[in-house]
């Protein structure tokens, strides 16, 4: 991930993380989250820092929104929840963590997120050894 100062943050990822990170991309792009996982990387945090509880607790509410919605998208993808349960799943976690955030999901929007996520997973799975994907979020990040 390229940070706003031009540095590049890279991390080794385990077998389940490419799908999780791709789900983050879909969610953060769809909700235009400037302070989700990728926004925090852009603004200078490292992957290692984002895995530390004390740092996570100090982040903008959008980081929690991104993480919870990402998990819900993955649940939807695996069949652990249905499109009708998607928003309910998110709302339950929001309530658990006292997050007040509007959920702008229509059935069409949820379906589009599923399609976008599947397309990214398919693209990832077609990569050969040593190949990479370049993805860009078209969100205007805070440059302060």
mmCIF file of N, CA and C in Angstrom:
data_model
loop_
_atom_site.group_PDB
_atom_site.id
_atom_site.type_symbol
_atom_site.label_atom_id
_atom_site.label_comp_id
_atom_site.label_asym_id
_atom_site.label_seq_id
_atom_site.Cartn_x
_atom_site.Cartn_y
_atom_site.Cartn_z
ATOM 1 N N UNK A 1 0.856 -1.181 0.000
ATOM 2 C CA UNK A 1 0.000 0.000 0.000
ATOM 3 C C UNK A 1 0.891 1.229 0.000
ATOM 4 N N UNK A 2 0.570 2.159 -0.871
ATOM 5 C CA UNK A 2 1.330 3.402 -0.909
ATOM 6 C C UNK A 2 0.755 4.374 0.113
ATOM 7 N N UNK A 3 1.652 4.959 0.895
ATOM 8 C CA UNK A 3 1.246 5.928 1.904
ATOM 9 C C UNK A 3 1.345 7.335 1.319
ATOM 10 N N UNK A 4 0.696 8.306 1.980
ATOM 11 C CA UNK A 4 0.643 9.664 1.419
ATOM 12 C C UNK A 4 2.016 10.307 1.279
ATOM 13 N N UNK A 5 3.000 9.850 2.064
ATOM 14 C CA UNK A 5 4.349 10.410 1.947
ATOM 15 C C UNK A 5 5.193 9.678 0.908
ATOM 16 N N UNK A 6 4.564 8.724 0.188
ATOM 17 C CA UNK A 6 5.272 8.001 -0.862
ATOM 18 C C UNK A 6 5.887 6.689 -0.432
ATOM 19 N N UNK A 7 5.983 6.463 0.895
ATOM 20 C CA UNK A 7 6.503 5.178 1.357
ATOM 21 C C UNK A 7 5.522 4.076 0.990
ATOM 22 N N UNK A 8 6.022 2.861 0.932
ATOM 23 C CA UNK A 8 5.179 1.716 0.614
ATOM 24 C C UNK A 8 5.152 0.783 1.812
ATOM 25 N N UNK A 9 3.959 0.421 2.243
ATOM 26 C CA UNK A 9 3.776 -0.525 3.347
ATOM 27 C C UNK A 9 3.469 -1.887 2.739
ATOM 28 N N UNK A 10 4.307 -2.858 3.095
ATOM 29 C CA UNK A 10 4.114 -4.220 2.604
ATOM 30 C C UNK A 10 4.098 -5.157 3.796
ATOM 31 N N UNK A 11 3.367 -6.255 3.647
ATOM 32 C CA UNK A 11 3.308 -7.239 4.723
ATOM 33 C C UNK A 11 3.109 -8.611 4.117
ATOM 34 N N UNK A 12 3.716 -9.609 4.741
ATOM 35 C CA UNK A 12 3.434 -10.981 4.360
ATOM 36 C C UNK A 12 2.028 -11.303 4.826
ATOM 37 N N UNK A 13 1.299 -12.022 3.994
ATOM 38 C CA UNK A 13 -0.073 -12.335 4.351
ATOM 39 C C UNK A 13 -0.265 -13.840 4.398
ATOM 40 N N UNK A 14 -1.115 -14.262 5.300
ATOM 41 C CA UNK A 14 -1.419 -15.673 5.426
ATOM 42 C C UNK A 14 -2.438 -16.094 4.381
ATOM 43 N N UNK A 15 -2.789 -17.364 4.366
ATOM 44 C CA UNK A 15 -3.672 -17.882 3.318
ATOM 45 C C UNK A 15 -5.081 -17.285 3.334
ATOM 46 N N UNK A 16 -5.577 -16.823 4.466
ATOM 47 C CA UNK A 16 -6.916 -16.263 4.517
ATOM 48 C C UNK A 16 -6.967 -14.760 4.325
ATOM 49 N N UNK A 17 -5.819 -14.104 4.446
ATOM 50 C CA UNK A 17 -5.818 -12.649 4.411
ATOM 51 C C UNK A 17 -6.055 -12.035 3.044
ATOM 52 N N UNK A 18 -5.637 -12.635 1.954
ATOM 53 C CA UNK A 18 -5.953 -11.966 0.686
ATOM 54 C C UNK A 18 -7.461 -11.737 0.539
ATOM 55 N N UNK A 19 -8.272 -12.721 0.884
ATOM 56 C CA UNK A 19 -9.724 -12.563 0.769
ATOM 57 C C UNK A 19 -10.229 -11.496 1.732
ATOM 58 N N UNK A 20 -9.691 -11.453 2.932
ATOM 59 C CA UNK A 20 -10.112 -10.448 3.907
ATOM 60 C C UNK A 20 -9.727 -9.047 3.432
ATOM 61 N N UNK A 21 -8.523 -8.893 2.937
ATOM 62 C CA UNK A 21 -8.074 -7.589 2.461
ATOM 63 C C UNK A 21 -8.850 -7.145 1.227
ATOM 64 N N UNK A 22 -9.216 -8.100 0.361
ATOM 65 C CA UNK A 22 -10.031 -7.769 -0.803
ATOM 66 C C UNK A 22 -11.428 -7.330 -0.366
ATOM 67 N N UNK A 23 -11.965 -7.964 0.657
ATOM 68 C CA UNK A 23 -13.270 -7.554 1.193
ATOM 69 C C UNK A 23 -13.179 -6.139 1.770
ATOM 70 N N UNK A 24 -12.071 -5.830 2.462
ATOM 71 C CA UNK A 24 -11.870 -4.460 2.962
ATOM 72 C C UNK A 24 -11.920 -3.469 1.812
ATOM 73 N N UNK A 25 -11.263 -3.808 0.724
ATOM 74 C CA UNK A 25 -11.223 -2.915 -0.434
ATOM 75 C C UNK A 25 -12.639 -2.626 -0.931
ATOM 76 N N UNK A 26 -13.444 -3.671 -1.093
ATOM 77 C CA UNK A 26 -14.813 -3.510 -1.582
ATOM 78 C C UNK A 26 -15.630 -2.650 -0.617
ATOM 79 N N UNK A 27 -15.559 -2.965 0.651
ATOM 80 C CA UNK A 27 -16.342 -2.247 1.672
ATOM 81 C C UNK A 27 -15.917 -0.782 1.751
ATOM 82 N N UNK A 28 -14.630 -0.530 1.836
ATOM 83 C CA UNK A 28 -14.153 0.839 2.015
ATOM 84 C C UNK A 28 -14.422 1.694 0.783
ATOM 85 N N UNK A 29 -14.361 1.074 -0.384
ATOM 86 C CA UNK A 29 -14.693 1.803 -1.609
ATOM 87 C C UNK A 29 -16.200 2.088 -1.650
ATOM 88 N N UNK A 30 -17.007 1.082 -1.364
ATOM 89 C CA UNK A 30 -18.462 1.235 -1.439
ATOM 90 C C UNK A 30 -18.980 2.257 -0.438
ATOM 91 N N UNK A 31 -18.448 2.231 0.771
ATOM 92 C CA UNK A 31 -18.900 3.159 1.817
ATOM 93 C C UNK A 31 -18.102 4.460 1.850
ATOM 94 N N UNK A 32 -17.110 4.564 0.973
ATOM 95 C CA UNK A 32 -16.236 5.740 0.910
ATOM 96 C C UNK A 32 -15.630 6.057 2.267
ATOM 97 N N UNK A 33 -15.095 5.023 2.899
ATOM 98 C CA UNK A 33 -14.483 5.176 4.221
ATOM 99 C C UNK A 33 -13.053 5.687 4.068
ATOM 100 N N UNK A 34 -12.798 6.836 4.628
ATOM 101 C CA UNK A 34 -11.470 7.443 4.550
ATOM 102 C C UNK A 34 -10.552 6.985 5.674
ATOM 103 N N UNK A 35 -11.118 6.363 6.706
ATOM 104 C CA UNK A 35 -10.325 5.977 7.863
ATOM 105 C C UNK A 35 -10.484 4.494 8.179
ATOM 106 N N UNK A 36 -10.715 3.692 7.141
ATOM 107 C CA UNK A 36 -10.750 2.245 7.300
ATOM 108 C C UNK A 36 -9.328 1.705 7.268
ATOM 109 N N UNK A 37 -9.181 0.430 7.021
ATOM 110 C CA UNK A 37 -7.860 -0.201 6.978
ATOM 111 C C UNK A 37 -6.946 0.513 5.990
ATOM 112 N N UNK A 38 -7.400 0.669 4.752
ATOM 113 C CA UNK A 38 -6.538 1.265 3.734
ATOM 114 C C UNK A 38 -6.285 2.747 3.978
ATOM 115 N N UNK A 39 -7.260 3.477 4.494
ATOM 116 C CA UNK A 39 -7.047 4.880 4.828
ATOM 117 C C UNK A 39 -6.030 5.048 5.934
ATOM 118 N N UNK A 40 -6.066 4.158 6.921
ATOM 119 C CA UNK A 40 -5.085 4.221 8.006
ATOM 120 C C UNK A 40 -3.681 3.886 7.511
ATOM 121 N N UNK A 41 -3.587 2.937 6.594
ATOM 122 C CA UNK A 41 -2.280 2.645 5.983
ATOM 123 C C UNK A 41 -1.806 3.866 5.202
ATOM 124 N N UNK A 42 -2.696 4.431 4.403
ATOM 125 C CA UNK A 42 -2.353 5.606 3.611
ATOM 126 C C UNK A 42 -1.834 6.738 4.496
ATOM 127 N N UNK A 43 -2.458 6.902 5.639
ATOM 128 C CA UNK A 43 -2.077 7.990 6.538
ATOM 129 C C UNK A 43 -0.897 7.659 7.444
ATOM 130 N N UNK A 44 -0.203 6.550 7.201
ATOM 131 C CA UNK A 44 1.066 6.308 7.872
ATOM 132 C C UNK A 44 1.150 5.149 8.842
ATOM 133 N N UNK A 45 0.028 4.503 9.171
ATOM 134 C CA UNK A 45 0.124 3.359 10.075
ATOM 135 C C UNK A 45 0.609 2.133 9.313
ATOM 136 N N UNK A 46 1.214 1.218 10.049
ATOM 137 C CA UNK A 46 1.682 -0.018 9.444
ATOM 138 C C UNK A 46 0.673 -1.132 9.732
ATOM 139 N N UNK A 47 0.775 -2.217 8.986
ATOM 140 C CA UNK A 47 -0.085 -3.372 9.230
ATOM 141 C C UNK A 47 0.132 -3.877 10.654
ATOM 142 N N UNK A 48 1.392 -3.889 11.078
ATOM 143 C CA UNK A 48 1.703 -4.341 12.429
ATOM 144 C C UNK A 48 1.023 -3.441 13.474
ATOM 145 N N UNK A 49 1.059 -2.139 13.272
ATOM 146 C CA UNK A 49 0.413 -1.228 14.213
ATOM 147 C C UNK A 49 -1.095 -1.460 14.248
ATOM 148 N N UNK A 50 -1.688 -1.721 13.096
ATOM 149 C CA UNK A 50 -3.130 -1.925 13.036
ATOM 150 C C UNK A 50 -3.570 -3.230 13.689
ATOM 151 N N UNK A 51 -2.633 -4.090 14.010
ATOM 152 C CA UNK A 51 -2.979 -5.332 14.703
ATOM 153 C C UNK A 51 -2.864 -5.183 16.220
ATOM 154 N N UNK A 52 -2.473 -4.003 16.691
ATOM 155 C CA UNK A 52 -2.318 -3.771 18.125
ATOM 156 C C UNK A 52 -3.596 -3.169 18.711
ATOM 157 N N UNK A 53 -4.111 -3.805 19.768
ATOM 158 C CA UNK A 53 -5.371 -3.372 20.381
ATOM 159 C C UNK A 53 -5.357 -1.915 20.798
ATOM 160 N N UNK A 54 -4.271 -1.480 21.431
ATOM 161 C CA UNK A 54 -4.242 -0.103 21.932
ATOM 162 C C UNK A 54 -4.333 0.909 20.791
ATOM 163 N N UNK A 55 -3.787 0.593 19.656
ATOM 164 C CA UNK A 55 -3.905 1.492 18.503
ATOM 165 C C UNK A 55 -5.312 1.412 17.927
ATOM 166 N N UNK A 56 -5.841 0.211 17.789
ATOM 167 C CA UNK A 56 -7.189 0.038 17.242
ATOM 168 C C UNK A 56 -8.229 0.803 18.040
ATOM 169 N N UNK A 57 -8.090 0.830 19.345
ATOM 170 C CA UNK A 57 -9.064 1.524 20.190
ATOM 171 C C UNK A 57 -8.997 3.045 20.029
ATOM 172 N N UNK A 58 -7.907 3.548 19.470
ATOM 173 C CA UNK A 58 -7.757 4.990 19.309
ATOM 174 C C UNK A 58 -8.136 5.473 17.906
ATOM 175 N N UNK A 59 -8.532 4.558 17.031
ATOM 176 C CA UNK A 59 -8.808 4.917 15.637
ATOM 177 C C UNK A 59 -10.192 5.527 15.460
ATOM 178 N N UNK A 60 -10.374 6.217 14.354
ATOM 179 C CA UNK A 60 -11.650 6.772 13.950
ATOM 180 C C UNK A 60 -12.694 5.661 13.882
ATOM 181 N N UNK A 61 -13.947 5.989 14.128
ATOM 182 C CA UNK A 61 -15.032 5.016 14.123
ATOM 183 C C UNK A 61 -15.116 4.251 12.791
ATOM 184 N N UNK A 62 -14.665 4.886 11.708
ATOM 185 C CA UNK A 62 -14.711 4.235 10.402
ATOM 186 C C UNK A 62 -13.875 2.958 10.363
ATOM 187 N N UNK A 63 -12.845 2.861 11.182
ATOM 188 C CA UNK A 63 -12.038 1.645 11.226
ATOM 189 C C UNK A 63 -12.882 0.475 11.711
ATOM 190 N N UNK A 64 -13.696 0.715 12.733
ATOM 191 C CA UNK A 64 -14.600 -0.330 13.228
ATOM 192 C C UNK A 64 -15.680 -0.662 12.229
ATOM 193 N N UNK A 65 -16.231 0.358 11.588
ATOM 194 C CA UNK A 65 -17.249 0.145 10.559
ATOM 195 C C UNK A 65 -16.668 -0.712 9.440
ATOM 196 N N UNK A 66 -15.455 -0.397 9.023
ATOM 197 C CA UNK A 66 -14.805 -1.154 7.950
ATOM 198 C C UNK A 66 -14.598 -2.605 8.353
ATOM 199 N N UNK A 67 -14.102 -2.839 9.553
ATOM 200 C CA UNK A 67 -13.802 -4.207 9.989
ATOM 201 C C UNK A 67 -15.081 -5.040 10.128
ATOM 202 N N UNK A 68 -16.083 -4.485 10.757
ATOM 203 C CA UNK A 68 -17.330 -5.219 10.967
ATOM 204 C C UNK A 68 -18.025 -5.512 9.638
ATOM 205 N N UNK A 69 -18.076 -4.523 8.767
ATOM 206 C CA UNK A 69 -18.740 -4.717 7.475
ATOM 207 C C UNK A 69 -17.949 -5.676 6.597
ATOM 208 N N UNK A 70 -16.640 -5.640 6.703
ATOM 209 C CA UNK A 70 -15.796 -6.583 5.963
ATOM 210 C C UNK A 70 -16.084 -8.015 6.399
ATOM 211 N N UNK A 71 -16.164 -8.235 7.703
ATOM 212 C CA UNK A 71 -16.484 -9.584 8.191
ATOM 213 C C UNK A 71 -17.857 -10.030 7.710
ATOM 214 N N UNK A 72 -18.814 -9.109 7.689
ATOM 215 C CA UNK A 72 -20.160 -9.447 7.225
ATOM 216 C C UNK A 72 -20.148 -9.802 5.739
ATOM 217 N N UNK A 73 -19.372 -9.069 4.946
ATOM 218 C CA UNK A 73 -19.270 -9.380 3.515
ATOM 219 C C UNK A 73 -18.670 -10.763 3.312
ATOM 220 N N UNK A 74 -17.670 -11.102 4.105
ATOM 221 C CA UNK A 74 -17.087 -12.436 4.009
ATOM 222 C C UNK A 74 -18.106 -13.498 4.430
ATOM 223 N N UNK A 75 -18.894 -13.228 5.446
ATOM 224 C CA UNK A 75 -19.939 -14.167 5.861
ATOM 225 C C UNK A 75 -20.959 -14.360 4.750
ATOM 226 N N UNK A 76 -21.309 -13.288 4.098
ATOM 227 C CA UNK A 76 -22.243 -13.348 2.979
ATOM 228 C C UNK A 76 -21.655 -14.197 1.854
ATOM 229 N N UNK A 77 -20.393 -13.983 1.582
ATOM 230 C CA UNK A 77 -19.714 -14.702 0.504
ATOM 231 C C UNK A 77 -19.654 -16.210 0.767
ATOM 232 N N UNK A 78 -19.437 -16.587 2.012
ATOM 233 C CA UNK A 78 -19.308 -18.014 2.334
ATOM 234 C C UNK A 78 -20.656 -18.689 2.567
ATOM 235 N N UNK A 79 -21.714 -17.891 2.615
ATOM 236 C CA UNK A 79 -23.034 -18.452 2.871
ATOM 237 C C UNK A 79 -23.383 -18.526 4.347
ATOM 238 N N UNK A 80 -22.537 -17.974 5.199
ATOM 239 C CA UNK A 80 -22.817 -17.973 6.641
ATOM 240 C C UNK A 80 -23.972 -17.042 6.984
ATOM 241 N N UNK A 81 -24.288 -16.105 6.089
ATOM 242 C CA UNK A 81 -25.481 -15.278 6.241
ATOM 243 C C UNK A 81 -26.068 -15.046 4.853
ATOM 244 N N UNK A 82 -27.313 -14.670 4.816
ATOM 245 C CA UNK A 82 -27.995 -14.377 3.558
ATOM 246 C C UNK A 82 -27.992 -12.871 3.326
ATOM 247 N N UNK A 83 -28.317 -12.427 2.114
ATOM 248 C CA UNK A 83 -28.423 -10.978 1.904
ATOM 249 C C UNK A 83 -29.417 -10.323 2.861
ATOM 250 N N UNK A 84 -30.485 -11.034 3.208
ATOM 251 C CA UNK A 84 -31.454 -10.477 4.151
ATOM 252 C C UNK A 84 -30.891 -10.363 5.561
ATOM 253 N N UNK A 85 -29.895 -11.162 5.910
ATOM 254 C CA UNK A 85 -29.290 -11.138 7.247
ATOM 255 C C UNK A 85 -28.072 -10.220 7.329
ATOM 256 N N UNK A 86 -27.582 -9.773 6.188
ATOM 257 C CA UNK A 86 -26.350 -8.995 6.109
ATOM 258 C C UNK A 86 -26.389 -7.754 7.001
ATOM 259 N N UNK A 87 -27.399 -6.915 6.826
ATOM 260 C CA UNK A 87 -27.496 -5.675 7.603
ATOM 261 C C UNK A 87 -27.707 -5.996 9.074
ATOM 262 N N UNK A 88 -28.523 -6.987 9.367
ATOM 263 C CA UNK A 88 -28.773 -7.377 10.757
ATOM 264 C C UNK A 88 -27.474 -7.810 11.435
ATOM 265 N N UNK A 89 -26.658 -8.556 10.723
ATOM 266 C CA UNK A 89 -25.372 -9.006 11.263
ATOM 267 C C UNK A 89 -24.489 -7.814 11.622
ATOM 268 N N UNK A 90 -24.452 -6.839 10.739
ATOM 269 C CA UNK A 90 -23.654 -5.632 10.983
ATOM 270 C C UNK A 90 -24.230 -4.846 12.164
ATOM 271 N N UNK A 91 -25.529 -4.658 12.165
ATOM 272 C CA UNK A 91 -26.169 -3.886 13.241
ATOM 273 C C UNK A 91 -25.936 -4.514 14.613
ATOM 274 N N UNK A 92 -25.969 -5.834 14.680
ATOM 275 C CA UNK A 92 -25.721 -6.512 15.959
ATOM 276 C C UNK A 92 -24.329 -6.202 16.479
ATOM 277 N N UNK A 93 -23.334 -6.221 15.592
ATOM 278 C CA UNK A 93 -21.963 -5.896 16.036
ATOM 279 C C UNK A 93 -21.823 -4.419 16.356
ATOM 280 N N UNK A 94 -22.462 -3.566 15.567
ATOM 281 C CA UNK A 94 -22.431 -2.131 15.873
ATOM 282 C C UNK A 94 -22.987 -1.896 17.273
ATOM 283 N N UNK A 95 -24.103 -2.541 17.586
ATOM 284 C CA UNK A 95 -24.706 -2.390 18.921
ATOM 285 C C UNK A 95 -23.775 -2.898 20.009
ATOM 286 N N UNK A 96 -23.113 -4.010 19.757
ATOM 287 C CA UNK A 96 -22.186 -4.594 20.730
ATOM 288 C C UNK A 96 -21.070 -3.609 21.084
ATOM 289 N N UNK A 97 -20.612 -2.855 20.094
ATOM 290 C CA UNK A 97 -19.499 -1.923 20.309
ATOM 291 C C UNK A 97 -19.956 -0.468 20.375
ATOM 292 N N UNK A 98 -21.259 -0.254 20.508
ATOM 293 C CA UNK A 98 -21.839 1.095 20.611
ATOM 294 C C UNK A 98 -21.432 1.990 19.443
ATOM 295 N N UNK A 99 -21.509 1.452 18.248
ATOM 296 C CA UNK A 99 -21.192 2.216 17.039
ATOM 297 C C UNK A 99 -22.495 2.717 16.429
ATOM 298 N N UNK A 100 -22.587 4.017 16.271
ATOM 299 C CA UNK A 100 -23.731 4.629 15.605
ATOM 300 C C UNK A 100 -23.267 5.080 14.227
ATOM 301 N N UNK A 101 -23.710 4.376 13.201
ATOM 302 C CA UNK A 101 -23.268 4.688 11.848
ATOM 303 C C UNK A 101 -24.377 4.278 10.889
ATOM 304 N N UNK A 102 -24.757 5.149 9.978
ATOM 305 C CA UNK A 102 -25.838 4.801 9.056
ATOM 306 C C UNK A 102 -25.411 3.707 8.074
ATOM 307 N N UNK A 103 -26.311 2.787 7.820
ATOM 308 C CA UNK A 103 -26.030 1.705 6.879
ATOM 309 C C UNK A 103 -26.849 1.926 5.606
ATOM 310 N N UNK A 104 -26.178 2.366 4.550
ATOM 311 C CA UNK A 104 -26.888 2.728 3.320
ATOM 312 C C UNK A 104 -27.076 1.548 2.361
ATOM 313 N N UNK A 105 -27.434 0.384 2.874
ATOM 314 C CA UNK A 105 -27.480 -0.802 2.036
ATOM 315 C C UNK A 105 -28.873 -1.090 1.496
ATOM 316 N N UNK A 106 -28.942 -1.200 0.196
ATOM 317 C CA UNK A 106 -30.129 -1.718 -0.473
ATOM 318 C C UNK A 106 -29.781 -3.120 -0.948
ATOM 319 N N UNK A 107 -30.768 -3.892 -1.333
ATOM 320 C CA UNK A 107 -30.504 -5.229 -1.859
ATOM 321 C C UNK A 107 -29.573 -5.149 -3.077
ATOM 322 N N UNK A 108 -29.779 -4.142 -3.913
ATOM 323 C CA UNK A 108 -28.943 -3.976 -5.115
ATOM 324 C C UNK A 108 -27.495 -3.667 -4.738
ATOM 325 N N UNK A 109 -27.322 -2.830 -3.743
ATOM 326 C CA UNK A 109 -25.972 -2.459 -3.304
ATOM 327 C C UNK A 109 -25.252 -3.660 -2.698
ATOM 328 N N UNK A 110 -25.962 -4.443 -1.932
ATOM 329 C CA UNK A 110 -25.375 -5.655 -1.344
ATOM 330 C C UNK A 110 -24.982 -6.625 -2.448
ATOM 331 N N UNK A 111 -25.856 -6.787 -3.424
ATOM 332 C CA UNK A 111 -25.568 -7.678 -4.554
ATOM 333 C C UNK A 111 -24.341 -7.202 -5.335
ATOM 334 N N UNK A 112 -24.233 -5.883 -5.538
ATOM 335 C CA UNK A 112 -23.073 -5.340 -6.253
ATOM 336 C C UNK A 112 -21.785 -5.582 -5.470
ATOM 337 N N UNK A 113 -21.845 -5.437 -4.149
ATOM 338 C CA UNK A 113 -20.664 -5.701 -3.326
ATOM 339 C C UNK A 113 -20.259 -7.168 -3.430
ATOM 340 N N UNK A 114 -21.233 -8.061 -3.423
ATOM 341 C CA UNK A 114 -20.933 -9.493 -3.579
ATOM 342 C C UNK A 114 -20.245 -9.749 -4.911
ATOM 343 N N UNK A 115 -20.776 -9.155 -5.972
ATOM 344 C CA UNK A 115 -20.204 -9.334 -7.306
ATOM 345 C C UNK A 115 -18.788 -8.769 -7.372
ATOM 346 N N UNK A 116 -18.608 -7.559 -6.864
ATOM 347 C CA UNK A 116 -17.276 -6.938 -6.873
ATOM 348 C C UNK A 116 -16.273 -7.785 -6.096
ATOM 349 N N UNK A 117 -16.698 -8.285 -4.953
ATOM 350 C CA UNK A 117 -15.831 -9.119 -4.118
ATOM 351 C C UNK A 117 -15.456 -10.410 -4.848
ATOM 352 N N UNK A 118 -16.443 -11.068 -5.442
ATOM 353 C CA UNK A 118 -16.159 -12.302 -6.173
ATOM 354 C C UNK A 118 -15.219 -12.041 -7.344
ATOM 355 N N UNK A 119 -15.416 -10.931 -8.042
ATOM 356 C CA UNK A 119 -14.532 -10.594 -9.164
ATOM 357 C C UNK A 119 -13.089 -10.400 -8.705
ATOM 358 N N UNK A 120 -12.893 -9.730 -7.565
ATOM 359 C CA UNK A 120 -11.536 -9.545 -7.043
ATOM 360 C C UNK A 120 -10.918 -10.872 -6.609
ATOM 361 N N UNK A 121 -11.698 -11.717 -5.980
ATOM 362 C CA UNK A 121 -11.186 -13.035 -5.585
ATOM 363 C C UNK A 121 -10.794 -13.843 -6.819
ATOM 364 N N UNK A 122 -11.638 -13.803 -7.840
ATOM 365 C CA UNK A 122 -11.326 -14.518 -9.084
ATOM 366 C C UNK A 122 -10.042 -13.989 -9.704
ATOM 367 N N UNK A 123 -9.902 -12.666 -9.717
ATOM 368 C CA UNK A 123 -8.692 -12.046 -10.261
ATOM 369 C C UNK A 123 -7.468 -12.487 -9.453
ATOM 370 N N UNK A 124 -7.583 -12.488 -8.127
ATOM 371 C CA UNK A 124 -6.487 -12.929 -7.255
ATOM 372 C C UNK A 124 -6.112 -14.382 -7.539
ATOM 373 N N UNK A 125 -7.116 -15.231 -7.671
ATOM 374 C CA UNK A 125 -6.868 -16.661 -7.882
ATOM 375 C C UNK A 125 -6.233 -16.960 -9.234
ATOM 376 N N UNK A 126 -6.392 -16.058 -10.193
ATOM 377 C CA UNK A 126 -5.770 -16.254 -11.516
ATOM 378 C C UNK A 126 -4.301 -15.826 -11.540
ATOM 379 N N UNK A 127 -3.847 -15.139 -10.496
ATOM 380 C CA UNK A 127 -2.455 -14.685 -10.472
ATOM 381 C C UNK A 127 -1.502 -15.866 -10.374
ATOM 382 N N UNK A 128 -0.416 -15.759 -11.104
ATOM 383 C CA UNK A 128 0.643 -16.752 -11.008
ATOM 384 C C UNK A 128 1.646 -16.355 -9.942
ATOM 385 N N UNK A 129 2.554 -17.257 -9.649
ATOM 386 C CA UNK A 129 3.608 -16.998 -8.666
ATOM 387 C C UNK A 129 4.376 -15.739 -9.057
ATOM 388 N N UNK A 130 4.486 -14.799 -8.112
ATOM 389 C CA UNK A 130 5.236 -13.565 -8.337
ATOM 390 C C UNK A 130 4.435 -12.457 -9.006
ATOM 391 N N UNK A 131 3.206 -12.741 -9.417
ATOM 392 C CA UNK A 131 2.374 -11.709 -10.031
ATOM 393 C C UNK A 131 1.655 -10.918 -8.937
ATOM 394 N N UNK A 132 1.139 -9.756 -9.295
ATOM 395 C CA UNK A 132 0.466 -8.924 -8.304
ATOM 396 C C UNK A 132 -0.743 -8.230 -8.927
ATOM 397 N N UNK A 133 -1.555 -7.676 -8.051
ATOM 398 C CA UNK A 133 -2.708 -6.874 -8.459
ATOM 399 C C UNK A 133 -2.459 -5.447 -8.013
ATOM 400 N N UNK A 134 -2.912 -4.509 -8.813
ATOM 401 C CA UNK A 134 -2.866 -3.102 -8.419
ATOM 402 C C UNK A 134 -4.308 -2.639 -8.322
ATOM 403 N N UNK A 135 -4.659 -2.140 -7.152
ATOM 404 C CA UNK A 135 -6.012 -1.648 -6.921
ATOM 405 C C UNK A 135 -5.903 -0.230 -6.384
ATOM 406 N N UNK A 136 -6.812 0.612 -6.807
ATOM 407 C CA UNK A 136 -6.809 1.995 -6.345
ATOM 408 C C UNK A 136 -8.177 2.350 -5.797
ATOM 409 N N UNK A 137 -8.170 2.927 -4.617
ATOM 410 C CA UNK A 137 -9.395 3.449 -4.049
ATOM 411 C C UNK A 137 -9.547 4.886 -4.496
ATOM 412 N N UNK A 138 -10.677 5.215 -5.048
ATOM 413 C CA UNK A 138 -10.921 6.578 -5.501
ATOM 414 C C UNK A 138 -11.621 7.386 -4.427
ATOM 415 N N UNK A 139 -10.997 7.429 -3.265
ATOM 416 C CA UNK A 139 -11.534 8.174 -2.133
ATOM 417 C C UNK A 139 -10.545 9.291 -1.845
ATOM 418 N N UNK A 140 -11.033 10.462 -1.617
ATOM 419 C CA UNK A 140 -10.155 11.595 -1.294
ATOM 420 C C UNK A 140 -9.788 11.519 0.174
ATOM 421 N N UNK A 141 -8.603 10.998 0.461
ATOM 422 C CA UNK A 141 -8.148 10.838 1.846
ATOM 423 C C UNK A 141 -7.737 12.184 2.423
ATOM 424 N N UNK A 142 -7.882 12.286 3.729
ATOM 425 C CA UNK A 142 -7.464 13.469 4.456
ATOM 426 C C UNK A 142 -5.950 13.581 4.364
ATOM 427 N N UNK A 143 -5.473 14.670 3.864
ATOM 428 C CA UNK A 143 -4.029 14.836 3.699
ATOM 429 C C UNK A 143 -3.413 15.651 4.839
ATOM 430 N N UNK A 144 -4.148 15.856 5.905
ATOM 431 C CA UNK A 144 -3.607 16.605 7.061
ATOM 432 C C UNK A 144 -2.736 15.713 7.900
#
